[in-house]
PDB file of C-alpha atoms in Angstrom:
ATOM      1  CA  MET X1343     -32.993 -28.623 -36.711  1.00  0.00           C
ATOM      2  CA  LYS X1344     -32.270 -26.929 -40.068  1.00  0.00           C
ATOM      3  CA  ALA X1345     -32.540 -23.546 -38.386  1.00  0.00           C
ATOM      4  CA  VAL X1346     -30.094 -24.598 -35.707  1.00  0.00           C
ATOM      5  CA  VAL X1347     -27.638 -25.963 -38.258  1.00  0.00           C
ATOM      6  CA  ALA X1348     -27.926 -22.787 -40.324  1.00  0.00           C
ATOM      7  CA  ALA X1349     -27.365 -20.644 -37.263  1.00  0.00           C
ATOM      8  CA  GLY X1350     -24.436 -22.854 -36.384  1.00  0.00           C
ATOM      9  CA  ALA X1351     -22.925 -22.329 -39.806  1.00  0.00           C
ATOM     10  CA  LEU X1352     -23.347 -18.596 -39.423  1.00  0.00           C
ATOM     11  CA  GLY X1353     -21.753 -18.919 -36.016  1.00  0.00           C
ATOM     12  CA  LEU X1354     -18.695 -20.558 -37.583  1.00  0.00           C
ATOM     13  CA  VAL X1355     -18.343 -17.639 -39.959  1.00  0.00           C
ATOM     14  CA  LEU X1356     -18.709 -15.154 -37.143  1.00  0.00           C
ATOM     15  CA  ILE X1357     -16.173 -16.970 -34.994  1.00  0.00           C
ATOM     16  CA  SER X1358     -13.516 -16.429 -37.647  1.00  0.00           C
ATOM     17  CA  SER X1359     -14.051 -12.677 -37.423  1.00  0.00           C
ATOM     18  CA  VAL X1360     -14.130 -12.347 -33.622  1.00  0.00           C
ATOM     19  CA  PRO X1361     -11.128 -10.304 -32.484  1.00  0.00           C
ATOM     20  CA  ALA X1362      -8.441 -11.879 -30.326  1.00  0.00           C
ATOM     21  CA  HIS X1363      -7.419 -10.360 -27.027  1.00  0.00           C
ATOM     22  CA  ALA X1364      -7.222  -6.573 -26.959  1.00  0.00           C
ATOM     23  CA  ALA X1365      -3.932  -4.970 -26.032  1.00  0.00           C
ATOM     24  CA  GLY X1366      -5.282  -4.122 -22.593  1.00  0.00           C
ATOM     25  CA  ASP X1367      -6.468  -7.651 -21.781  1.00  0.00           C
ATOM     26  CA  GLU X1368      -4.201  -9.472 -19.354  1.00  0.00           C
ATOM     27  CA  VAL X1369      -3.884 -13.237 -19.045  1.00  0.00           C
ATOM     28  CA  LEU X1370      -3.632 -13.806 -15.305  1.00  0.00           C
ATOM     29  CA  PHE X1371      -3.071 -17.564 -15.467  1.00  0.00           C
ATOM     30  CA  ALA X1372      -4.316 -20.791 -17.015  1.00  0.00           C
ATOM     31  CA  PHE X1373      -5.854 -23.661 -15.070  1.00  0.00           C
ATOM     32  CA  SER X1374      -3.145 -26.299 -14.676  1.00  0.00           C
ATOM     33  CA  ASP X1375      -5.528 -28.960 -13.343  1.00  0.00           C
ATOM     34  CA  PRO X1376      -6.807 -31.213 -16.181  1.00  0.00           C
ATOM     35  CA  THR X1377      -9.931 -31.998 -14.157  1.00  0.00           C
ATOM     36  CA  ILE X1378     -11.044 -28.383 -14.653  1.00  0.00           C
ATOM     37  CA  SER X1379     -12.223 -28.952 -18.205  1.00  0.00           C
ATOM     38  CA  GLU X1380     -15.592 -27.185 -18.391  1.00  0.00           C
ATOM     39  CA  ALA X1381     -15.303 -24.131 -16.160  1.00  0.00           C
ATOM     40  CA  SER X1382     -18.754 -22.582 -15.988  1.00  0.00           C
ATOM     41  CA  GLY X1383     -18.369 -20.220 -13.036  1.00  0.00           C
ATOM     42  CA  LEU X1384     -15.670 -17.918 -11.699  1.00  0.00           C
ATOM     43  CA  THR X1385     -15.646 -16.142  -8.350  1.00  0.00           C
ATOM     44  CA  PRO X1386     -12.641 -14.118  -7.129  1.00  0.00           C
ATOM     45  CA  LEU X1387     -12.094 -14.910  -3.448  1.00  0.00           C
ATOM     46  CA  GLY X1388      -9.403 -12.334  -2.688  1.00  0.00           C
ATOM     47  CA  ASN X1389      -5.785 -12.948  -1.691  1.00  0.00           C
ATOM     48  CA  GLY X1390      -5.045 -14.245  -5.178  1.00  0.00           C
ATOM     49  CA  LEU X1391      -7.546 -17.114  -4.978  1.00  0.00           C
ATOM     50  CA  TYR X1392     -10.411 -17.949  -7.339  1.00  0.00           C
ATOM     51  CA  ALA X1393     -13.256 -20.462  -7.167  1.00  0.00           C
ATOM     52  CA  THR X1394     -14.507 -22.330 -10.222  1.00  0.00           C
ATOM     53  CA  THR X1395     -16.702 -25.332 -10.998  1.00  0.00           C
ATOM     54  CA  ASN X1396     -17.323 -27.628 -13.949  1.00  0.00           C
ATOM     55  CA  ASP X1397     -20.756 -27.769 -15.510  1.00  0.00           C
ATOM     56  CA  SER X1398     -22.940 -30.814 -16.222  1.00  0.00           C
ATOM     57  CA  GLY X1399     -21.331 -34.241 -16.102  1.00  0.00           C
ATOM     58  CA  ASP X1400     -19.121 -33.631 -13.092  1.00  0.00           C
ATOM     59  CA  SER X1401     -19.776 -34.413  -9.453  1.00  0.00           C
ATOM     60  CA  GLY X1402     -20.656 -31.530  -7.179  1.00  0.00           C
ATOM     61  CA  ARG X1403     -17.299 -29.953  -6.446  1.00  0.00           C
ATOM     62  CA  VAL X1404     -15.788 -26.483  -6.329  1.00  0.00           C
ATOM     63  CA  PHE X1405     -12.109 -25.877  -7.066  1.00  0.00           C
ATOM     64  CA  THR X1406     -10.012 -23.215  -5.357  1.00  0.00           C
ATOM     65  CA  VAL X1407      -7.212 -22.040  -7.644  1.00  0.00           C
ATOM     66  CA  ASP X1408      -4.278 -19.753  -6.865  1.00  0.00           C
ATOM     67  CA  SER X1409      -2.788 -16.952  -8.965  1.00  0.00           C
ATOM     68  CA  ARG X1410      -0.508 -19.409 -10.785  1.00  0.00           C
ATOM     69  CA  GLY X1411      -3.470 -21.521 -11.914  1.00  0.00           C
ATOM     70  CA  ASP X1412      -2.758 -24.408  -9.534  1.00  0.00           C
ATOM     71  CA  THR X1413      -5.598 -26.110  -7.696  1.00  0.00           C
ATOM     72  CA  VAL X1414      -4.984 -25.602  -3.977  1.00  0.00           C
ATOM     73  CA  GLY X1415      -8.346 -26.777  -2.655  1.00  0.00           C
ATOM     74  CA  VAL X1416     -11.397 -28.842  -3.598  1.00  0.00           C
ATOM     75  CA  THR X1417     -14.771 -28.784  -1.877  1.00  0.00           C
ATOM     76  CA  HIS X1418     -17.012 -31.797  -2.524  1.00  0.00           C
ATOM     77  CA  TRP X1419     -20.633 -30.923  -1.810  1.00  0.00           C
ATOM     78  CA  ALA X1420     -22.844 -33.287  -3.849  1.00  0.00           C
ATOM     79  CA  ASP X1421     -22.432 -36.689  -5.493  1.00  0.00           C
ATOM     80  CA  ASP X1422     -24.749 -36.294  -8.457  1.00  0.00           C
ATOM     81  CA  PRO X1423     -26.031 -32.786  -9.174  1.00  0.00           C
ATOM     82  CA  VAL X1424     -28.170 -32.286 -12.277  1.00  0.00           C
ATOM     83  CA  ASP X1425     -26.285 -29.448 -13.991  1.00  0.00           C
ATOM     84  CA  VAL X1426     -24.059 -27.115 -11.987  1.00  0.00           C
ATOM     85  CA  GLU X1427     -23.600 -23.891 -13.942  1.00  0.00           C
ATOM     86  CA  GLY X1428     -22.927 -20.920 -11.676  1.00  0.00           C
ATOM     87  CA  LEU X1429     -21.032 -19.560  -8.691  1.00  0.00           C
ATOM     88  CA  ALA X1430     -21.482 -16.367  -6.694  1.00  0.00           C
ATOM     89  CA  PRO X1431     -19.707 -14.926  -3.629  1.00  0.00           C
ATOM     90  CA  ALA X1432     -21.363 -15.675  -0.302  1.00  0.00           C
ATOM     91  CA  GLY X1433     -19.060 -13.807   2.069  1.00  0.00           C
ATOM     92  CA  GLY X1434     -15.713 -14.801   3.510  1.00  0.00           C
ATOM     93  CA  ASN X1435     -14.526 -18.153   2.243  1.00  0.00           C
ATOM     94  CA  ARG X1436     -17.918 -19.319   1.024  1.00  0.00           C
ATOM     95  CA  VAL X1437     -19.670 -19.337  -2.342  1.00  0.00           C
ATOM     96  CA  TRP X1438     -23.156 -19.999  -3.600  1.00  0.00           C
ATOM     97  CA  VAL X1439     -23.261 -22.917  -6.032  1.00  0.00           C
ATOM     98  CA  GLY X1440     -26.060 -23.040  -8.577  1.00  0.00           C
ATOM     99  CA  ASP X1441     -27.384 -26.399  -9.807  1.00  0.00           C
ATOM    100  CA  ILE X1442     -29.503 -24.394 -12.224  1.00  0.00           C
ATOM    101  CA  GLY X1443     -28.800 -25.690 -15.744  1.00  0.00           C
ATOM    102  CA  ASP X1444     -31.762 -27.002 -17.732  1.00  0.00           C
ATOM    103  CA  ASN X1445     -31.017 -27.125 -21.473  1.00  0.00           C
ATOM    104  CA  ASN X1446     -34.432 -28.569 -22.312  1.00  0.00           C
ATOM    105  CA  SER X1447     -36.361 -26.452 -19.788  1.00  0.00           C
ATOM    106  CA  VAL X1448     -38.001 -29.441 -18.109  1.00  0.00           C
ATOM    107  CA  ARG X1449     -36.903 -29.236 -14.477  1.00  0.00           C
ATOM    108  CA  ASP X1450     -39.658 -28.633 -11.954  1.00  0.00           C
ATOM    109  CA  SER X1451     -37.160 -26.867  -9.713  1.00  0.00           C
ATOM    110  CA  ILE X1452     -33.517 -25.864  -9.461  1.00  0.00           C
ATOM    111  CA  ARG X1453     -31.156 -25.868  -6.457  1.00  0.00           C
ATOM    112  CA  ILE X1454     -28.623 -23.656  -4.745  1.00  0.00           C
ATOM    113  CA  ALA X1455     -26.286 -24.282  -1.826  1.00  0.00           C
ATOM    114  CA  LYS X1456     -23.747 -22.253   0.122  1.00  0.00           C
ATOM    115  CA  VAL X1457     -20.429 -24.081   0.534  1.00  0.00           C
ATOM    116  CA  ARG X1458     -17.107 -23.396   2.188  1.00  0.00           C
ATOM    117  CA  VAL X1459     -14.115 -23.122  -0.134  1.00  0.00           C
ATOM    118  CA  GLY X1460     -10.414 -22.409   0.238  1.00  0.00           C
ATOM    119  CA  ARG X1461      -7.159 -24.248   0.561  1.00  0.00           C
ATOM    120  CA  GLY X1462      -7.309 -27.959   1.322  1.00  0.00           C
ATOM    121  CA  GLU X1463      -9.717 -30.735   0.412  1.00  0.00           C
ATOM    122  CA  ARG X1464     -13.021 -31.104   2.225  1.00  0.00           C
ATOM    123  CA  THR X1465     -16.365 -32.803   1.929  1.00  0.00           C
ATOM    124  CA  VAL X1466     -19.335 -30.807   3.169  1.00  0.00           C
ATOM    125  CA  SER X1467     -23.075 -31.340   3.537  1.00  0.00           C
ATOM    126  CA  PRO X1468     -24.545 -27.900   2.945  1.00  0.00           C
ATOM    127  CA  THR X1469     -28.146 -26.875   3.280  1.00  0.00           C
ATOM    128  CA  VAL X1470     -29.684 -27.130  -0.186  1.00  0.00           C
ATOM    129  CA  TYR X1471     -32.492 -24.793  -1.220  1.00  0.00           C
ATOM    130  CA  GLU X1472     -35.009 -25.655  -3.911  1.00  0.00           C
ATOM    131  CA  LEU X1473     -36.126 -22.807  -6.184  1.00  0.00           C
ATOM    132  CA  VAL X1474     -39.051 -22.591  -8.607  1.00  0.00           C
ATOM    133  CA  TYR X1475     -39.742 -20.011 -11.301  1.00  0.00           C
ATOM    134  CA  PRO X1476     -43.107 -18.250 -11.185  1.00  0.00           C
ATOM    135  CA  ASP X1477     -43.656 -18.826 -14.925  1.00  0.00           C
ATOM    136  CA  GLY X1478     -42.403 -22.354 -15.574  1.00  0.00           C
ATOM    137  CA  PRO X1479     -38.978 -23.907 -16.217  1.00  0.00           C
ATOM    138  CA  HIS X1480     -36.048 -21.982 -17.707  1.00  0.00           C
ATOM    139  CA  ASN X1481     -32.486 -22.808 -18.566  1.00  0.00           C
ATOM    140  CA  ALA X1482     -29.998 -20.748 -16.529  1.00  0.00           C
ATOM    141  CA  GLU X1483     -26.246 -20.525 -16.089  1.00  0.00           C
ATOM    142  CA  SER X1484     -25.892 -17.404 -13.936  1.00  0.00           C
ATOM    143  CA  ILE X1485     -26.247 -16.755 -10.240  1.00  0.00           C
ATOM    144  CA  LEU X1486     -25.359 -13.303  -8.950  1.00  0.00           C
ATOM    145  CA  ALA X1487     -24.887 -12.027  -5.407  1.00  0.00           C
ATOM    146  CA  HIS X1488     -25.348  -8.362  -4.531  1.00  0.00           C
ATOM    147  CA  PRO X1489     -22.903  -7.074  -1.883  1.00  0.00           C
ATOM    148  CA  ASP X1490     -25.842  -6.685   0.525  1.00  0.00           C
ATOM    149  CA  GLY X1491     -26.532 -10.429   0.377  1.00  0.00           C
ATOM    150  CA  ARG X1492     -29.402 -10.600  -2.087  1.00  0.00           C
ATOM    151  CA  LEU X1493     -29.108 -13.472  -4.563  1.00  0.00           C
ATOM    152  CA  PHE X1494     -30.357 -13.630  -8.148  1.00  0.00           C
ATOM    153  CA  VAL X1495     -30.637 -16.081 -11.047  1.00  0.00           C
ATOM    154  CA  ALA X1496     -30.408 -14.901 -14.677  1.00  0.00           C
ATOM    155  CA  THR X1497     -31.988 -17.155 -17.279  1.00  0.00           C
ATOM    156  CA  LYS X1498     -30.467 -18.121 -20.614  1.00  0.00           C
ATOM    157  CA  ASP X1499     -33.344 -17.601 -23.050  1.00  0.00           C
ATOM    158  CA  TRP X1500     -33.244 -17.063 -26.819  1.00  0.00           C
ATOM    159  CA  GLY X1501     -35.550 -14.078 -26.973  1.00  0.00           C
ATOM    160  CA  GLY X1502     -34.013 -12.403 -23.941  1.00  0.00           C
ATOM    161  CA  GLY X1503     -33.415 -13.644 -20.430  1.00  0.00           C
ATOM    162  CA  SER X1504     -34.804 -12.478 -17.124  1.00  0.00           C
ATOM    163  CA  LEU X1505     -33.303 -11.753 -13.730  1.00  0.00           C
ATOM    164  CA  TYR X1506     -35.084 -13.445 -10.815  1.00  0.00           C
ATOM    165  CA  GLU X1507     -34.629 -12.671  -7.142  1.00  0.00           C
ATOM    166  CA  VAL X1508     -34.172 -15.413  -4.540  1.00  0.00           C
ATOM    167  CA  PRO X1509     -36.078 -14.954  -1.259  1.00  0.00           C
ATOM    168  CA  LEU X1510     -34.015 -13.960   1.772  1.00  0.00           C
ATOM    169  CA  HIS X1511     -34.084 -15.712   5.117  1.00  0.00           C
ATOM    170  CA  SER X1512     -35.260 -12.580   6.889  1.00  0.00           C
ATOM    171  CA  SER X1513     -38.187 -11.823   4.577  1.00  0.00           C
ATOM    172  CA  PRO X1514     -41.702 -13.112   5.327  1.00  0.00           C
ATOM    173  CA  GLY X1515     -41.937 -16.574   3.863  1.00  0.00           C
ATOM    174  CA  GLY X1516     -38.201 -16.347   3.174  1.00  0.00           C
ATOM    175  CA  LEU X1517     -35.708 -18.902   1.940  1.00  0.00           C
ATOM    176  CA  ASP X1518     -36.642 -22.270   3.430  1.00  0.00           C
ATOM    177  CA  PRO X1519     -34.786 -25.581   2.973  1.00  0.00           C
ATOM    178  CA  ASP X1520     -37.951 -27.568   3.654  1.00  0.00           C
ATOM    179  CA  ARG X1521     -40.093 -26.378   0.768  1.00  0.00           C
ATOM    180  CA  PRO X1522     -39.788 -24.993  -2.784  1.00  0.00           C
ATOM    181  CA  ASN X1523     -38.944 -21.286  -2.772  1.00  0.00           C
ATOM    182  CA  ARG X1524     -40.660 -19.131  -5.371  1.00  0.00           C
ATOM    183  CA  LEU X1525     -38.424 -16.781  -7.354  1.00  0.00           C
ATOM    184  CA  LYS X1526     -39.513 -13.229  -8.155  1.00  0.00           C
ATOM    185  CA  GLU X1527     -39.019 -11.832 -11.652  1.00  0.00           C
ATOM    186  CA  VAL X1528     -37.097  -8.537 -11.540  1.00  0.00           C
ATOM    187  CA  ALA X1529     -36.017  -7.342 -14.999  1.00  0.00           C
ATOM    188  CA  PRO X1530     -34.962  -8.445 -18.486  1.00  0.00           C
ATOM    189  CA  VAL X1531     -31.359  -9.241 -19.375  1.00  0.00           C
ATOM    190  CA  ILE X1532     -29.522 -10.123 -22.574  1.00  0.00           C
ATOM    191  CA  PRO X1533     -30.395 -13.241 -24.569  1.00  0.00           C
ATOM    192  CA  MET X1534     -28.313 -16.356 -23.923  1.00  0.00           C
ATOM    193  CA  ALA X1535     -26.690 -15.120 -20.703  1.00  0.00           C
ATOM    194  CA  THR X1536     -23.881 -17.445 -19.625  1.00  0.00           C
ATOM    195  CA  ASP X1537     -22.855 -15.733 -16.360  1.00  0.00           C
ATOM    196  CA  GLY X1538     -23.087 -12.512 -14.390  1.00  0.00           C
ATOM    197  CA  ALA X1539     -21.780 -10.641 -11.375  1.00  0.00           C
ATOM    198  CA  PHE X1540     -22.309  -7.477  -9.367  1.00  0.00           C
ATOM    199  CA  PHE X1541     -19.597  -4.857  -9.087  1.00  0.00           C
ATOM    200  CA  PRO X1542     -18.417  -4.304  -5.507  1.00  0.00           C
ATOM    201  CA  ASP X1543     -20.039  -0.863  -5.378  1.00  0.00           C
ATOM    202  CA  GLY X1544     -23.435  -2.590  -5.595  1.00  0.00           C
ATOM    203  CA  GLU X1545     -24.556  -0.039  -8.195  1.00  0.00           C
ATOM    204  CA  HIS X1546     -23.704  -1.951 -11.364  1.00  0.00           C
ATOM    205  CA  VAL X1547     -24.186  -5.503 -12.602  1.00  0.00           C
ATOM    206  CA  VAL X1548     -22.589  -7.221 -15.598  1.00  0.00           C
ATOM    207  CA  VAL X1549     -24.134 -10.095 -17.560  1.00  0.00           C
ATOM    208  CA  ARG X1550     -22.139 -11.854 -20.265  1.00  0.00           C
ATOM    209  CA  GLY X1551     -22.858 -13.959 -23.327  1.00  0.00           C
ATOM    210  CA  TYR X1552     -20.352 -15.906 -25.387  1.00  0.00           C
ATOM    211  CA  TYR X1553     -18.604 -12.908 -26.954  1.00  0.00           C
ATOM    212  CA  SER X1554     -19.815  -9.775 -25.209  1.00  0.00           C
ATOM    213  CA  ALA X1555     -21.035  -8.515 -21.860  1.00  0.00           C
ATOM    214  CA  THR X1556     -23.578  -5.875 -20.876  1.00  0.00           C
ATOM    215  CA  ILE X1557     -23.479  -3.613 -17.834  1.00  0.00           C
ATOM    216  CA  TYR X1558     -26.670  -2.427 -16.140  1.00  0.00           C
ATOM    217  CA  ASP X1559     -27.294   0.172 -13.447  1.00  0.00           C
ATOM    218  CA  TRP X1560     -28.672  -1.222 -10.217  1.00  0.00           C
ATOM    219  CA  PRO X1561     -31.424  -1.297  -9.071  1.00  0.00           C
ATOM    220  CA  SER X1562     -33.052   0.296 -12.136  1.00  0.00           C
ATOM    221  CA  MET X1563     -31.556  -2.352 -14.470  1.00  0.00           C
ATOM    222  CA  ASP X1564     -31.210   0.358 -17.115  1.00  0.00           C
ATOM    223  CA  ARG X1565     -28.732  -0.771 -19.720  1.00  0.00           C
ATOM    224  CA  VAL X1566     -25.474   1.223 -19.526  1.00  0.00           C
ATOM    225  CA  GLY X1567     -23.647  -0.371 -22.458  1.00  0.00           C
ATOM    226  CA  SER X1568     -21.763  -3.407 -23.723  1.00  0.00           C
ATOM    227  CA  PHE X1569     -18.159  -4.463 -24.287  1.00  0.00           C
ATOM    228  CA  ARG X1570     -16.626  -7.403 -26.098  1.00  0.00           C
ATOM    229  CA  THR X1571     -15.045 -10.200 -24.104  1.00  0.00           C
ATOM    230  CA  PRO X1572     -11.757 -11.920 -25.018  1.00  0.00           C
ATOM    231  CA  ASP X1573     -11.848 -14.633 -27.652  1.00  0.00           C
ATOM    232  CA  GLN X1574     -11.987 -17.993 -25.870  1.00  0.00           C
ATOM    233  CA  GLU X1575     -13.129 -21.497 -26.719  1.00  0.00           C
ATOM    234  CA  GLN X1576     -16.559 -21.213 -25.072  1.00  0.00           C
ATOM    235  CA  GLY X1577     -16.739 -18.188 -22.811  1.00  0.00           C
ATOM    236  CA  GLU X1578     -19.107 -19.014 -19.991  1.00  0.00           C
ATOM    237  CA  ALA X1579     -17.822 -17.386 -16.816  1.00  0.00           C
ATOM    238  CA  ILE X1580     -17.334 -13.863 -15.522  1.00  0.00           C
ATOM    239  CA  GLY X1581     -16.445 -12.395 -12.157  1.00  0.00           C
ATOM    240  CA  VAL X1582     -15.579  -9.021 -10.648  1.00  0.00           C
ATOM    241  CA  THR X1583     -12.718  -8.668  -8.185  1.00  0.00           C
ATOM    242  CA  ARG X1584     -12.860  -6.598  -5.025  1.00  0.00           C
ATOM    243  CA  LYS X1585     -10.920  -3.907  -6.915  1.00  0.00           C
ATOM    244  CA  GLY X1586     -13.575  -3.808  -9.639  1.00  0.00           C
ATOM    245  CA  ASP X1587     -11.612  -5.664 -12.328  1.00  0.00           C
ATOM    246  CA  VAL X1588     -13.654  -7.862 -14.666  1.00  0.00           C
ATOM    247  CA  VAL X1589     -12.242 -11.371 -15.145  1.00  0.00           C
ATOM    248  CA  VAL X1590     -13.451 -14.095 -17.492  1.00  0.00           C
ATOM    249  CA  THR X1591     -12.716 -17.702 -18.330  1.00  0.00           C
ATOM    250  CA  SER X1592     -13.902 -20.457 -20.620  1.00  0.00           C
ATOM    251  CA  GLU X1593     -14.645 -24.114 -20.940  1.00  0.00           C
ATOM    252  CA  GLY X1594     -11.779 -26.217 -22.249  1.00  0.00           C
ATOM    253  CA  LEU X1595      -8.592 -27.770 -20.892  1.00  0.00           C
ATOM    254  CA  ARG X1596      -6.082 -25.325 -19.416  1.00  0.00           C
ATOM    255  CA  ALA X1597      -8.426 -22.417 -20.059  1.00  0.00           C
ATOM    256  CA  GLU X1598      -7.046 -18.973 -19.320  1.00  0.00           C
ATOM    257  CA  VAL X1599      -8.402 -16.571 -16.737  1.00  0.00           C
ATOM    258  CA  ILE X1600      -8.201 -13.132 -18.334  1.00  0.00           C
ATOM    259  CA  ARG X1601      -8.644  -9.655 -16.915  1.00  0.00           C
ATOM    260  CA  VAL X1602     -10.697  -7.656 -19.411  1.00  0.00           C
ATOM    261  CA  ASP X1603      -9.083  -4.411 -20.555  1.00  0.00           C
ATOM    262  CA  PRO X1604     -10.107  -1.906 -17.832  1.00  0.00           C
ATOM    263  CA  GLU X1605     -10.390   0.827 -20.454  1.00  0.00           C
ATOM    264  CA  LEU X1606     -13.133  -1.104 -22.249  1.00  0.00           C
ATOM    265  CA  VAL X1607     -15.088  -1.442 -19.032  1.00  0.00           C
ATOM    266  CA  GLY X1608     -14.345   2.165 -18.113  1.00  0.00           C
ATOM    267  CA  GLU X1609     -15.685   3.425 -21.436  1.00  0.00           C
ATOM    268  CA  VAL X1610     -19.013   1.697 -20.766  1.00  0.00           C
ATOM    269  CA  LEU X1611     -19.120   3.157 -17.275  1.00  0.00           C
ATOM    270  CA  GLY X1612     -18.464   6.678 -18.551  1.00  0.00           C
ATOM    271  CA  ASP X1613     -14.692   6.888 -19.020  1.00  0.00           C
ATOM    272  CA  GLU X1614     -14.112   6.098 -15.382  1.00  0.00           C
ATOM    273  CA  PRO X1615     -12.270   3.145 -13.875  1.00  0.00           C
ATOM    274  CA  PRO X1616     -14.376   0.140 -12.858  1.00  0.00           C
ATOM    275  CA  PRO X1617     -16.276   0.880  -9.639  1.00  0.00           C
ATOM    276  CA  LYS X1618     -14.560  -0.200  -6.450  1.00  0.00           C
ATOM    277  CA  ALA X1619     -16.164  -1.377  -3.268  1.00  0.00           C
ATOM    278  CA  GLY X1620     -18.197   1.047  -1.226  1.00  0.00           C
ATOM    279  CA  PRO X1621     -19.595   0.542   2.267  1.00  0.00           C
ATOM    280  CA  SER X1622     -21.478  -2.739   2.363  1.00  0.00           C
ATOM    281  CA  ALA X1623     -22.344  -5.419   4.850  1.00  0.00           C
ATOM    282  CA  ASP X1624     -21.166  -9.013   4.887  1.00  0.00           C
ATOM    283  CA  PRO X1625     -23.741 -10.951   2.822  1.00  0.00           C
ATOM    284  CA  ASP X1626     -24.203 -13.386   5.687  1.00  0.00           C
ATOM    285  CA  GLU X1627     -25.111 -10.598   8.090  1.00  0.00           C
ATOM    286  CA  ALA X1628     -27.206  -8.418   5.783  1.00  0.00           C
ATOM    287  CA  GLU X1629     -30.064 -10.619   4.674  1.00  0.00           C
ATOM    288  CA  GLN X1630     -32.509  -7.748   4.649  1.00  0.00           C
ATOM    289  CA  GLY X1631     -33.538  -4.778   2.524  1.00  0.00           C
ATOM    290  CA  ASN X1632     -35.431  -7.022   0.118  1.00  0.00           C
ATOM    291  CA  GLU X1633     -37.667  -4.327  -1.334  1.00  0.00           C
ATOM    292  CA  GLY X1634     -36.273  -2.921  -4.588  1.00  0.00           C
ATOM    293  CA  ASP X1635     -37.476  -4.961  -7.538  1.00  0.00           C
ATOM    294  CA  GLY X1636     -35.381  -3.059 -10.071  1.00  0.00           C
ATOM    295  CA  GLY X1637     -36.419  -2.236 -13.554  1.00  0.00           C
ATOM    296  CA  ASP X1638     -39.364  -1.956 -15.887  1.00  0.00           C
ATOM    297  CA  ARG X1639     -39.691  -4.691 -18.456  1.00  0.00           C
ATOM    298  CA  ASP X1640     -41.677  -2.467 -20.794  1.00  0.00           C
ATOM    299  CA  GLY X1641     -39.104   0.301 -20.726  1.00  0.00           C
ATOM    300  CA  ASN X1642     -35.865  -1.661 -21.052  1.00  0.00           C
ATOM    301  CA  ASP X1643     -34.865  -3.906 -23.900  1.00  0.00           C
ATOM    302  CA  GLY X1644     -32.106  -5.415 -21.747  1.00  0.00           C
ATOM    303  CA  GLY X1645     -29.599  -5.007 -24.555  1.00  0.00           C
ATOM    304  CA  SER X1646     -31.412  -7.620 -26.626  1.00  0.00           C
ATOM    305  CA  THR X1647     -31.716  -5.589 -29.816  1.00  0.00           C
ATOM    306  CA  GLY X1648     -29.231  -4.635 -32.475  1.00  0.00           C
ATOM    307  CA  PRO X1649     -26.412  -6.402 -34.284  1.00  0.00           C
ATOM    308  CA  ILE X1650     -24.617  -7.581 -31.158  1.00  0.00           C
ATOM    309  CA  ALA X1651     -27.694  -9.533 -30.064  1.00  0.00           C
ATOM    310  CA  LEU X1652     -28.113 -11.089 -33.532  1.00  0.00           C
ATOM    311  CA  VAL X1653     -24.487 -12.133 -33.553  1.00  0.00           C
ATOM    312  CA  ALA X1654     -24.826 -13.538 -30.045  1.00  0.00           C
ATOM    313  CA  LEU X1655     -27.879 -15.591 -31.011  1.00  0.00           C
ATOM    314  CA  ALA X1656     -26.198 -17.091 -34.054  1.00  0.00           C
ATOM    315  CA  VAL X1657     -23.020 -17.955 -32.212  1.00  0.00           C
ATOM    316  CA  ALA X1658     -24.961 -19.348 -29.261  1.00  0.00           C
ATOM    317  CA  ALA X1659     -26.928 -21.599 -31.613  1.00  0.00           C
ATOM    318  CA  TYR X1660     -23.682 -23.025 -32.894  1.00  0.00           C
ATOM    319  CA  PHE X1661     -22.381 -23.719 -29.395  1.00  0.00           C
ATOM    320  CA  ILE X1662     -25.614 -25.269 -28.177  1.00  0.00           C
ATOM    321  CA  PHE X1663     -25.772 -27.529 -31.231  1.00  0.00           C
ATOM    322  CA  ARG X1664     -22.138 -28.511 -30.713  1.00  0.00           C
ATOM    323  CA  LYS X1665     -22.600 -29.123 -26.999  1.00  0.00           C
ATOM    324  CA  ARG X1666     -25.654 -31.334 -27.449  1.00  0.00           C
ATOM    325  CA  SER X1667     -24.260 -33.321 -30.356  1.00  0.00           C
TER     326      SER X1667
END
């Protein structure tokens, strides 16, 4: 406990020195709905709509929000989930919802479901899939969907997280609602990952922590570089629009959805604009090509070394201590 408190104190010092929004950041809107108080996922849906969900403590519901920040739709999908933490695009007007949080790393399994979202209120009964890690329980807040339909979970671990691949329906022994589905470890990612998303080109993936985000090449999972994220109360969500813009939001009442300065992202990607969509199949029609396992754990530190990682660990300790207290 002393170590956590000390790290929390260091986190408070670091928070005071975190820069505010850069000149190129753009506040798109703020959530006007007071029931969106702990946004822990953000998925751009296109046509000016975004999906978000609260984390632990809420019922299972996904909010659809328009470009003014107003809630225009709510999908109720579960009465009492354990800890909903992530969203990922699932094609059309559907999203994957991840009941994947596990602060104490004690859950025997985690759950995902694909639900319909959009304007209007609805109650759905989606197929729920149970997932198990090959190496025991982990805490996680990130689910990521590749444009080809493959789905991944990134863990939130102190020493460095890992990316795990979800089985596909079309693969032998694929995703099955009637039994636990074993995840496959793919590659390391940053420590304390709070969310992640693929770029629409399918060749890059971004994973964020509380105050920075790291971009990786796909499928090698070689680290490309990092950029700072806007200063927010507790930054836990990131998404990438169909145009390749990176958007983030935070827990807290009336939290802002902010487009990250495209120049920052472009600098990481090699002084080019964020990658836009290339040819890709609808995720619901392309549940195949499940071969590439991406990355070499021994040859990639996943961005977990250096001052940024130390800062991230200290700040994360503060937030975890605050959240549990």
